[in-house]
CSV table of C-alpha atoms in Angstrom, one decimal:
chain,number,residue,atom,x,y,z
A,1,MET,CA,7.5,-6.9,-30.8
A,2,THR,CA,9.4,-3.7,-31.3
A,3,GLY,CA,7.2,-0.7,-30.5
A,4,THR,CA,4.6,-2.6,-28.5
A,5,GLY,CA,3.4,-0.6,-25.6
A,6,TRP,CA,2.7,-2.5,-22.3
A,7,LEU,CA,0.9,-1.0,-19.3
A,8,ILE,CA,1.9,-3.1,-16.3
A,9,THR,CA,0.6,-2.5,-12.8
A,10,GLY,CA,2.7,-3.5,-9.8
A,11,ALA,CA,5.8,-3.3,-12.0
A,12,GLY,CA,8.2,-2.3,-9.3
A,13,SER,CA,9.0,-5.8,-8.0
A,14,GLY,CA,8.4,-9.5,-8.4
A,15,LEU,CA,6.7,-10.8,-11.5
A,16,GLY,CA,5.7,-7.3,-12.6
A,17,ASN,CA,9.3,-6.1,-12.7
A,18,ALA,CA,10.4,-9.3,-14.4
A,19,LEU,CA,7.8,-8.9,-17.0
A,20,ALA,CA,8.8,-5.2,-17.6
A,21,ARG,CA,12.4,-6.3,-18.0
A,22,THR,CA,11.4,-9.0,-20.5
A,23,VAL,CA,9.3,-6.7,-22.6
A,24,ILE,CA,12.2,-4.1,-22.7
A,25,ASP,CA,14.7,-6.8,-23.6
A,26,ARG,CA,12.5,-7.7,-26.6
A,27,GLY,CA,12.3,-4.2,-27.9
A,28,GLY,CA,8.9,-3.1,-26.3
A,29,CYS,CA,8.0,-0.1,-24.2
A,30,VAL,CA,6.7,-0.2,-20.7
A,31,PHE,CA,4.6,2.1,-18.7
A,32,GLY,CA,4.9,0.5,-15.2
A,33,THR,CA,2.9,1.6,-12.2
A,34,ALA,CA,3.9,1.2,-8.5
A,35,ARG,CA,2.9,2.8,-5.2
A,36,ASP,CA,6.3,3.8,-3.8
A,37,ALA,CA,9.2,5.9,-5.0
A,38,ALA,CA,11.9,3.2,-4.8
A,39,ALA,CA,9.8,0.9,-7.0
A,40,LEU,CA,9.3,3.7,-9.6
A,41,GLU,CA,13.1,4.1,-9.8
A,42,ARG,CA,13.5,0.4,-10.5
A,43,ILE,CA,11.2,0.9,-13.5
A,44,ASP,CA,12.7,4.1,-14.8
A,45,VAL,CA,16.3,2.7,-14.9
A,46,LEU,CA,15.4,-0.3,-17.1
A,47,ALA,CA,15.6,1.6,-20.4
A,48,PRO,CA,15.4,5.4,-20.3
A,49,GLY,CA,12.9,6.5,-22.9
A,50,ARG,CA,11.3,3.1,-23.2
A,51,SER,CA,10.4,2.5,-19.5
A,52,ILE,CA,8.3,5.0,-17.6
A,53,GLY,CA,7.5,4.6,-13.9
A,54,TYR,CA,4.2,6.1,-12.7
A,55,ARG,CA,2.9,6.3,-9.1
A,56,LEU,CA,-0.5,4.7,-8.9
A,57,ASP,CA,-2.7,3.1,-6.3
A,58,VAL,CA,-5.2,1.0,-8.3
A,59,ARG,CA,-7.8,1.5,-5.6
A,60,ASP,CA,-8.2,5.2,-6.7
A,61,ASP,CA,-10.5,5.2,-9.7
A,62,VAL,CA,-9.7,8.8,-10.6
A,63,ALA,CA,-6.0,8.1,-10.5
A,64,VAL,CA,-6.5,5.0,-12.6
A,65,SER,CA,-8.2,7.0,-15.3
A,66,GLU,CA,-5.4,9.6,-15.3
A,67,ALA,CA,-2.7,6.9,-15.4
A,68,VAL,CA,-4.3,5.3,-18.5
A,69,VAL,CA,-4.5,8.7,-20.3
A,70,ALA,CA,-0.8,9.3,-19.5
A,71,ALA,CA,0.1,5.7,-20.6
A,72,GLU,CA,-1.8,6.2,-23.9
A,73,GLU,CA,0.2,9.3,-24.6
A,74,ALA,CA,3.6,7.9,-23.5
A,75,LEU,CA,3.2,4.6,-25.4
A,76,ASP,CA,1.4,6.1,-28.4
A,77,GLY,CA,-1.3,3.7,-27.5
A,78,ILE,CA,-1.6,0.8,-25.0
A,79,ASP,CA,-1.3,-2.5,-26.8
A,80,VAL,CA,-1.2,-4.7,-23.7
A,81,LEU,CA,-2.6,-4.1,-20.3
A,82,VAL,CA,-1.3,-6.4,-17.5
A,83,ASN,CA,-3.2,-6.4,-14.3
A,84,ASN,CA,-0.5,-7.6,-11.9
A,85,ALA,CA,-0.9,-5.5,-8.8
A,86,GLY,CA,-2.3,-7.5,-5.9
A,87,TYR,CA,-1.6,-9.1,-2.5
A,88,GLN,CA,-2.5,-12.1,-0.5
A,89,LEU,CA,-4.7,-12.2,2.6
A,90,THR,CA,-4.5,-15.3,4.8
A,91,GLY,CA,-6.9,-16.5,7.6
A,92,ALA,CA,-9.8,-18.9,8.0
A,93,VAL,CA,-13.1,-17.7,6.5
A,94,GLU,CA,-14.6,-17.2,9.9
A,95,GLU,CA,-11.6,-15.1,11.0
A,96,LEU,CA,-11.9,-12.6,8.1
A,97,SER,CA,-13.5,-9.3,8.9
A,98,ALA,CA,-15.7,-7.6,6.3
A,99,SER,CA,-13.2,-4.7,6.1
A,100,GLU,CA,-10.3,-7.1,5.5
A,101,LEU,CA,-12.1,-8.9,2.8
A,102,ARG,CA,-13.2,-5.7,1.1
A,103,ALA,CA,-9.6,-4.4,1.2
A,104,GLN,CA,-8.6,-7.7,-0.6
A,105,PHE,CA,-11.2,-7.2,-3.3
A,106,ASP,CA,-10.5,-3.5,-3.6
A,107,VAL,CA,-7.0,-4.3,-4.9
A,108,ASN,CA,-7.3,-7.7,-6.5
A,109,VAL,CA,-10.7,-7.3,-8.2
A,110,PHE,CA,-11.9,-3.7,-8.3
A,111,GLY,CA,-8.5,-2.3,-9.0
A,112,ALA,CA,-8.1,-4.6,-12.0
A,113,LEU,CA,-11.7,-3.8,-13.1
A,114,ALA,CA,-11.0,-0.1,-13.0
A,115,MET,CA,-7.9,-0.6,-15.2
A,116,VAL,CA,-9.8,-2.7,-17.7
A,117,GLN,CA,-12.7,-0.2,-17.9
A,118,SER,CA,-10.3,2.7,-18.4
A,119,VAL,CA,-8.3,1.0,-21.1
A,120,LEU,CA,-11.1,-0.5,-23.1
A,121,PRO,CA,-12.4,2.6,-24.8
A,122,HIS,CA,-9.0,3.2,-26.4
A,123,MET,CA,-8.7,-0.5,-27.4
A,124,ARG,CA,-12.2,-0.5,-28.8
A,125,ARG,CA,-11.5,2.6,-30.9
A,126,ARG,CA,-8.4,0.8,-32.4
A,127,MET,CA,-10.2,-2.5,-32.5
A,128,SER,CA,-7.1,-4.2,-31.1
A,129,GLY,CA,-5.3,-4.9,-27.9
A,130,MET,CA,-4.8,-7.5,-25.2
A,131,ILE,CA,-5.7,-7.6,-21.5
A,132,VAL,CA,-3.7,-9.9,-19.3
A,133,ASN,CA,-5.0,-10.6,-15.8
A,134,ILE,CA,-2.5,-12.1,-13.4
A,135,SER,CA,-4.7,-14.4,-11.4
A,136,SER,CA,-3.4,-17.5,-9.5
A,137,VAL,CA,-3.8,-21.2,-9.4
A,138,SER,CA,-5.6,-20.3,-6.1
A,139,GLY,CA,-8.3,-18.7,-8.3
A,140,LEU,CA,-8.9,-22.2,-9.8
A,141,ALA,CA,-8.2,-24.5,-6.8
A,142,THR,CA,-8.7,-23.4,-3.2
A,143,TRP,CA,-6.8,-24.3,-0.1
A,144,ALA,CA,-7.7,-23.7,3.6
A,145,GLY,CA,-6.5,-20.5,5.1
A,146,THR,CA,-6.6,-18.5,1.9
A,147,GLY,CA,-10.3,-18.1,1.3
A,148,GLY,CA,-10.3,-14.3,0.9
A,149,TYR,CA,-7.4,-14.4,-1.6
A,150,CYS,CA,-8.9,-17.4,-3.5
A,151,ALA,CA,-12.3,-15.6,-3.6
A,152,SER,CA,-10.7,-12.5,-5.1
A,153,LYS,CA,-8.9,-14.5,-7.8
A,154,PHE,CA,-12.0,-16.6,-8.5
A,155,ALA,CA,-13.8,-13.3,-9.1
A,156,LEU,CA,-11.0,-12.1,-11.4
A,157,GLU,CA,-11.2,-15.4,-13.3
A,158,ALA,CA,-15.0,-15.0,-13.9
A,159,LEU,CA,-14.6,-11.4,-15.0
A,160,GLY,CA,-11.8,-12.2,-17.4
A,161,GLU,CA,-13.6,-15.2,-19.0
A,162,THR,CA,-16.8,-13.1,-19.5
A,163,LEU,CA,-14.8,-10.2,-20.8
A,164,ALA,CA,-13.1,-12.4,-23.4
A,165,GLN,CA,-16.5,-13.3,-24.8
A,166,GLU,CA,-17.6,-9.7,-24.9
A,167,VAL,CA,-14.5,-8.1,-26.5
A,168,GLY,CA,-13.4,-10.9,-28.8
A,169,PRO,CA,-15.7,-9.7,-31.6
A,170,LEU,CA,-14.0,-6.3,-31.2
A,171,GLY,CA,-10.5,-7.6,-31.9
A,172,ILE,CA,-9.5,-7.5,-28.3
A,173,ARG,CA,-8.0,-10.6,-26.6
A,174,VAL,CA,-8.0,-11.6,-22.9
A,175,MET,CA,-5.6,-13.9,-21.2
A,176,GLN,CA,-5.9,-15.2,-17.6
A,177,VAL,CA,-2.5,-16.2,-16.2
A,178,ALA,CA,-2.6,-18.6,-13.2
A,179,PRO,CA,0.9,-19.0,-11.7
A,180,GLY,CA,1.9,-21.4,-8.9
A,181,GLY,CA,4.4,-20.3,-6.3
A,182,MET,CA,7.2,-18.1,-7.5
A,183,ARG,CA,10.4,-16.8,-5.9
A,184,THR,CA,9.3,-13.2,-5.4
A,185,ASP,CA,8.4,-11.2,-2.3
A,186,PHE,CA,4.7,-11.9,-2.8
A,187,THR,CA,4.5,-14.1,0.3
A,188,GLY,CA,6.5,-11.6,2.3
A,189,ARG,CA,5.8,-7.9,1.8
A,190,SER,CA,2.7,-8.6,-0.3
A,191,MET,CA,1.0,-10.8,2.3
A,192,ALA,CA,-1.5,-9.8,5.1
A,193,ARG,CA,-3.0,-11.9,7.8
A,194,ALA,CA,-6.5,-11.7,9.3
A,195,GLU,CA,-6.3,-9.9,12.7
A,196,ARG,CA,-8.8,-12.3,14.4
A,197,ARG,CA,-7.4,-15.8,15.4
A,198,ILE,CA,-9.5,-18.8,16.4
A,199,ASP,CA,-7.5,-21.7,17.9
A,200,ASP,CA,-9.9,-24.3,16.5
A,201,TYR,CA,-8.3,-23.7,13.0
A,202,ALA,CA,-4.8,-24.4,14.1
A,203,ASP,CA,-4.6,-27.7,12.2
A,204,SER,CA,-6.4,-26.5,9.1
A,205,ALA,CA,-6.5,-22.9,8.0
A,206,HIS,CA,-3.5,-21.8,10.0
A,207,GLU,CA,-1.3,-24.5,8.4
A,208,SER,CA,-1.3,-22.4,5.2
A,209,GLU,CA,0.8,-19.8,6.9
A,210,LYS,CA,3.3,-22.4,8.0
A,211,ILE,CA,3.5,-23.9,4.5
A,212,ILE,CA,4.0,-20.4,3.0
A,213,ALA,CA,6.8,-19.7,5.5
A,214,ARG,CA,8.4,-23.0,4.9
A,215,TYR,CA,8.7,-22.5,1.2
A,216,ARG,CA,9.4,-18.8,1.2
A,217,GLY,CA,12.5,-18.3,-1.0
A,218,ARG,CA,12.3,-21.9,-2.2
A,219,GLU,CA,9.1,-21.7,-4.4
A,220,PRO,CA,9.3,-23.8,-7.6
A,221,GLY,CA,8.7,-20.9,-10.1
A,222,ASP,CA,11.3,-18.5,-11.5
A,223,PRO,CA,9.7,-15.1,-12.2
A,224,ALA,CA,12.0,-14.3,-15.1
A,225,ARG,CA,11.0,-17.6,-16.8
A,226,ALA,CA,7.4,-16.9,-16.0
A,227,ALA,CA,7.7,-13.5,-17.6
A,228,ALA,CA,9.2,-14.9,-20.7
A,229,ALA,CA,6.4,-17.5,-20.9
A,230,ILE,CA,3.8,-14.7,-20.6
A,231,VAL,CA,5.4,-12.7,-23.4
A,232,ARG,CA,5.6,-15.7,-25.6
A,233,ALA,CA,1.9,-16.5,-25.1
A,234,VAL,CA,0.9,-12.9,-25.7
A,235,CYS,CA,2.8,-12.9,-29.0
A,236,ALA,CA,1.4,-16.2,-30.1
A,237,PRO,CA,-0.9,-16.2,-33.2
A,238,GLU,CA,-3.6,-17.7,-31.0
A,239,PRO,CA,-3.0,-16.8,-27.3
A,240,PRO,CA,-4.6,-19.0,-24.7
A,241,LEU,CA,-7.5,-17.8,-22.6
A,242,HIS,CA,-6.0,-19.6,-19.6
A,243,LEU,CA,-2.3,-19.9,-19.0
A,244,LEU,CA,-1.2,-22.1,-16.1
A,245,LEU,CA,2.4,-21.5,-15.0
A,246,GLY,CA,4.4,-24.0,-13.0
A,247,ALA,CA,4.3,-27.7,-12.3
A,248,ASP,CA,2.5,-27.0,-9.0
A,249,ALA,CA,-0.2,-25.0,-10.8
A,250,LEU,CA,-0.7,-27.9,-13.3
A,251,TYR,CA,-0.8,-30.4,-10.4
A,252,TYR,CA,-3.3,-28.5,-8.1
A,253,TYR,CA,-5.7,-27.5,-10.9
A,254,GLY,CA,-5.4,-30.9,-12.5
A,255,ARG,CA,-6.3,-32.6,-9.2
A,256,LYS,CA,-9.2,-30.2,-8.7
A,257,ALA,CA,-10.6,-30.7,-12.2
A,258,GLY,CA,-10.4,-34.5,-11.8
A,259,GLU,CA,-12.2,-34.4,-8.4
A,260,LEU,CA,-14.9,-32.2,-9.9
A,261,GLN,CA,-15.5,-34.5,-12.9
A,262,LYS,CA,-15.7,-37.5,-10.6
A,263,GLU,CA,-18.2,-35.8,-8.3
A,264,ILE,CA,-20.3,-34.6,-11.2
A,265,ALA,CA,-20.5,-38.1,-12.6
A,266,LEU,CA,-21.4,-39.6,-9.3
A,267,TRP,CA,-24.3,-37.2,-8.7
A,268,ALA,CA,-25.4,-36.9,-12.3
A,269,PRO,CA,-28.6,-39.1,-11.7
A,270,LEU,CA,-29.7,-36.8,-8.9
A,271,ALA,CA,-28.9,-33.7,-11.1
A,272,MET,CA,-31.1,-35.1,-13.9
A,273,SER,CA,-33.9,-36.0,-11.6
A,274,ILE,CA,-35.2,-32.4,-11.4
A,275,ALA,CA,-36.3,-32.2,-15.0
A,276,ALA,CA,-39.8,-30.8,-15.5
A,277,ASP,CA,-42.4,-33.2,-16.8
A,278,ASP,CA,-43.8,-31.7,-20.0
A,279,SER,CA,-46.0,-34.7,-20.9
A,280,ASP,CA,-49.2,-33.1,-19.6
């Protein structure tokens, strides 16, 4: 993959930085974005000349467009866009304020959408390219106390699946990556909590925060291995539309899919009962 140009958002830490390192190690070039100076330095030092750090807040549509133009020039064309920037909001659905939920969507959904819409004209012109959206198993299987985050990742899943149908005929691929828990700072620095607290949710929604804290630093996934898996999938002759990463991701989505199939079968007679009568 020598010469392949990757634009990676949120590349200063966690999975994004691990992915940047993996791409560099395999001979590619990285244009990595981050919001703070220290993170930019971690990108620049990876491989001078082949790794460029660029300050970007994906919530700023104008800045996103400027970043894509800069990346196109620096990489001599963006081959792979990775929408990795994001954070997690916890709290019961009733506790979430509209402003907190909008802020979650601004980064996890609208930021990714702005990146996609800015990159696509270039990819369409070349009739090639790949868009990788870092979603989450929480975008496929929900759990109490993370409704805002799950909703944002569900939205990203829907956008990515639809996008794949639209750009496939143009030679552009889309891959939705759904990791489980990984040993990054995602559940630390990259986590926010709803300001409102309702005691009635102590044994349901609030348990999620305890679980996250209990496993912080002991998550089952290795970001370096996850990055290597993503690169391997991107470079495959037929990349998957959905890539689950981690035994926990496989378990939780497998359980959700099984429960859904069982429920559909149970209620199929009622579902079929609404058919219009065309005999008249």
